[in-house]
């Protein structure tokens, strides 16, 4: 949540920062702001409520000359979205400007102490406390900015990625990280910093991911220096970015979400590459191969995740239990961390997170490791916090996901969970070779099958017109299709703001069936699997109450076709692979309903892509 960006160099500071903010806007769009220090040592701060484009309009007639600058796009935590609460915040004497991503938990105590010393505050944010504290220490100790930042951070409890600049010092940025992401881009005679590498990928591929507790001193014309809070110098580990600029653009699509839905054949190809070999007979997951004993001896697997990643985790439970015969529990990371969990060294915890930065999932990882469990991460963002904190793991390799509603990351996560389950089953001998080979062969066909399902696009666009003005939706599924129902409902509510509930189809009889009438459409995921006969009766139950039905069925289905109002066909495939395919029509349906309602699908209200606060 919140994106920060900074730049020092001879390029156009304002333009680089604004472009960077646009790239980071997926992290929050309640307000945006920029602080610029001019070559003559003047500090200008400009802010505007709302999206980055509002900030650009506000800045249009301003003097934007600068040698160094920092900028911020906000997802509000402390204080409503407003100009005054927007970052950057500055110190009372106007000497320092600071941007912050995270939350300062002890801000009240610090604020009261500073007020006793005569400090006045203008915003309701925790961030203003931090900048005032740094300035207070700097004046009191008559020290350098880096020493004041170090001293202030020792007093702070919470999560932060910060960048600070100083009037009269057009040559320096001080940045620091604790539990919120920060990466530094090292170019030729220029240095960038940002919440992720997207703002600077076209300028440099050399990136340094800050670790918790590190402070970066970025000085014009000098090599980057990193320090720990105890003032010891920290080693610099430069990584090469694999990201390309085309992955960050819409590539002719009207929205990132639609582009990402249509990218799925190629993202799944990338996800599978090198992992399904010998024509499908062998599954290779490095994180499993390297930790054979752990997986062979696992007594239990606990999956922790949030939101869409949690839905992928539920599918993971069905996959692992049926293929590997290991009991699996799936927990919301936010609940797990406070549930006094019971774990031991024979447990494996699988943490799933697209961004690799979700605060609750990261906290769950740390707790699990502290209790001796082996922690395996499934993530998309290379170099992010969760892959760094886990014992081992696996990337989904679907490329940057910009649309706030997760689509290609979900199918990538489910694919990795499928491959992981097969790899462990192969190791444990819980699935016959022939069965693994049969599923493996189908996995290789998945990208082509996804291409086929995407051909439903125009039909779904037309179908969406019939249902755009429904106020409530029910999504039903059983077995593997139950988490798909949850995911379909989440997609609809988060981008179209229509209330939707996902339910196990049989549970419907225990309450939700009371809601069904002609006004309440049901989306029923009913592929031909071992629960098919059961879901047919659930479809009939909805119809008998006058509800309209959109059903996702297997090609050639004739039974549900005669009951449902609309059917969308997906190809025949082994049951365990259906979630990857059946979710795609639901992504398109939610996209088109939201578009019909005129909603901003890439930046839905109140949401942010990366939830780095509790
Ligand atoms: C929904 C969505 C969210 C995320 C959740 C976890 O479309 O994107 O529900 O799945 O915030 O995020 P990650 O996977 O980054 O931990």
CSV table of N, CA, C and O in Angstrom, one decimal, residues 43 66 99 103 139 173 208 247 255 373 393 416-417 433 449 465 476 534 567 606:
chain,number,residue,atom,x,y,z
A,43,UNK,N,13.1,24.0,-1.4
A,43,UNK,CA,12.3,22.8,-1.3
A,43,UNK,C,10.8,23.1,-1.7
A,43,UNK,O,10.2,24.0,-1.0
A,66,UNK,N,14.4,20.9,-10.6
A,66,UNK,CA,14.9,20.1,-9.5
A,66,UNK,C,16.1,19.4,-9.8
A,66,UNK,O,16.4,18.9,-10.9
A,99,UNK,N,8.6,10.8,2.4
A,99,UNK,CA,7.5,10.0,2.0
A,99,UNK,C,7.6,8.7,2.7
A,99,UNK,O,8.7,8.2,3.1
A,103,UNK,N,3.1,1.7,8.4
A,103,UNK,CA,2.4,2.4,9.5
A,103,UNK,C,3.3,2.5,10.7
A,103,UNK,O,4.0,1.5,11.1
A,139,UNK,N,18.1,18.8,14.9
A,139,UNK,CA,18.4,20.1,15.5
A,139,UNK,C,19.1,20.0,16.9
A,139,UNK,O,20.0,20.6,17.2
A,173,UNK,N,19.7,11.8,-0.9
A,173,UNK,CA,18.4,11.2,-0.4
A,173,UNK,C,18.8,10.1,0.6
A,173,UNK,O,19.7,9.3,0.4
A,208,UNK,N,19.1,-3.0,-6.2
A,208,UNK,CA,19.5,-3.4,-4.8
A,208,UNK,C,18.2,-3.4,-3.9
A,208,UNK,O,17.6,-2.4,-3.7
A,247,UNK,N,6.0,-5.3,-20.4
A,247,UNK,CA,5.1,-6.0,-19.4
A,247,UNK,C,4.4,-4.9,-18.6
A,247,UNK,O,3.4,-5.3,-17.9
A,255,UNK,N,-7.6,-2.0,-20.8
A,255,UNK,CA,-7.2,-2.0,-19.3
A,255,UNK,C,-6.2,-3.1,-19.1
A,255,UNK,O,-6.2,-4.1,-19.8
A,373,UNK,N,8.8,-24.6,11.8
A,373,UNK,CA,8.2,-25.2,10.6
A,373,UNK,C,9.0,-24.9,9.4
A,373,UNK,O,9.7,-23.8,9.4
A,393,UNK,N,11.1,-22.1,-2.0
A,393,UNK,CA,9.8,-21.7,-2.7
A,393,UNK,C,9.9,-21.8,-4.2
A,393,UNK,O,10.8,-22.5,-4.7
A,416,UNK,N,1.1,-23.6,-10.1
A,416,UNK,CA,2.2,-24.0,-9.3
A,416,UNK,C,1.8,-25.0,-8.2
A,416,UNK,O,2.5,-26.0,-7.9
A,417,UNK,N,0.6,-24.8,-7.6
A,417,UNK,CA,0.2,-25.8,-6.6
A,417,UNK,C,-0.1,-27.1,-7.2
A,417,UNK,O,0.2,-28.2,-6.5
A,433,UNK,N,2.5,-43.7,-11.7
A,433,UNK,CA,3.2,-43.0,-12.8
A,433,UNK,C,2.3,-42.6,-14.0
A,433,UNK,O,2.4,-41.6,-14.5
A,449,UNK,N,-5.7,-24.7,-24.3
A,449,UNK,CA,-7.1,-24.8,-23.9
A,449,UNK,C,-7.6,-23.4,-23.4
A,449,UNK,O,-8.7,-23.0,-23.6
A,465,UNK,N,-24.4,-7.9,-20.5
A,465,UNK,CA,-25.4,-6.8,-20.6
A,465,UNK,C,-26.7,-7.2,-19.9
A,465,UNK,O,-27.4,-6.3,-19.3
A,476,UNK,N,-21.8,-20.6,-7.1
A,476,UNK,CA,-21.9,-21.9,-6.5
A,476,UNK,C,-20.9,-22.9,-7.2
A,476,UNK,O,-20.8,-22.9,-8.4
A,534,UNK,N,-24.4,-34.4,-8.4
A,534,UNK,CA,-24.8,-33.7,-7.2
A,534,UNK,C,-25.1,-32.2,-7.6
A,534,UNK,O,-26.0,-31.6,-7.2
A,567,UNK,N,-25.3,-21.2,-20.8
A,567,UNK,CA,-24.1,-22.0,-20.5
A,567,UNK,C,-22.9,-21.5,-21.2
A,567,UNK,O,-23.0,-21.0,-22.3
A,606,UNK,N,-11.2,2.2,-3.0
A,606,UNK,CA,-10.7,1.7,-1.7
A,606,UNK,C,-9.7,0.6,-1.7
A,606,UNK,O,-9.3,0.1,-0.7
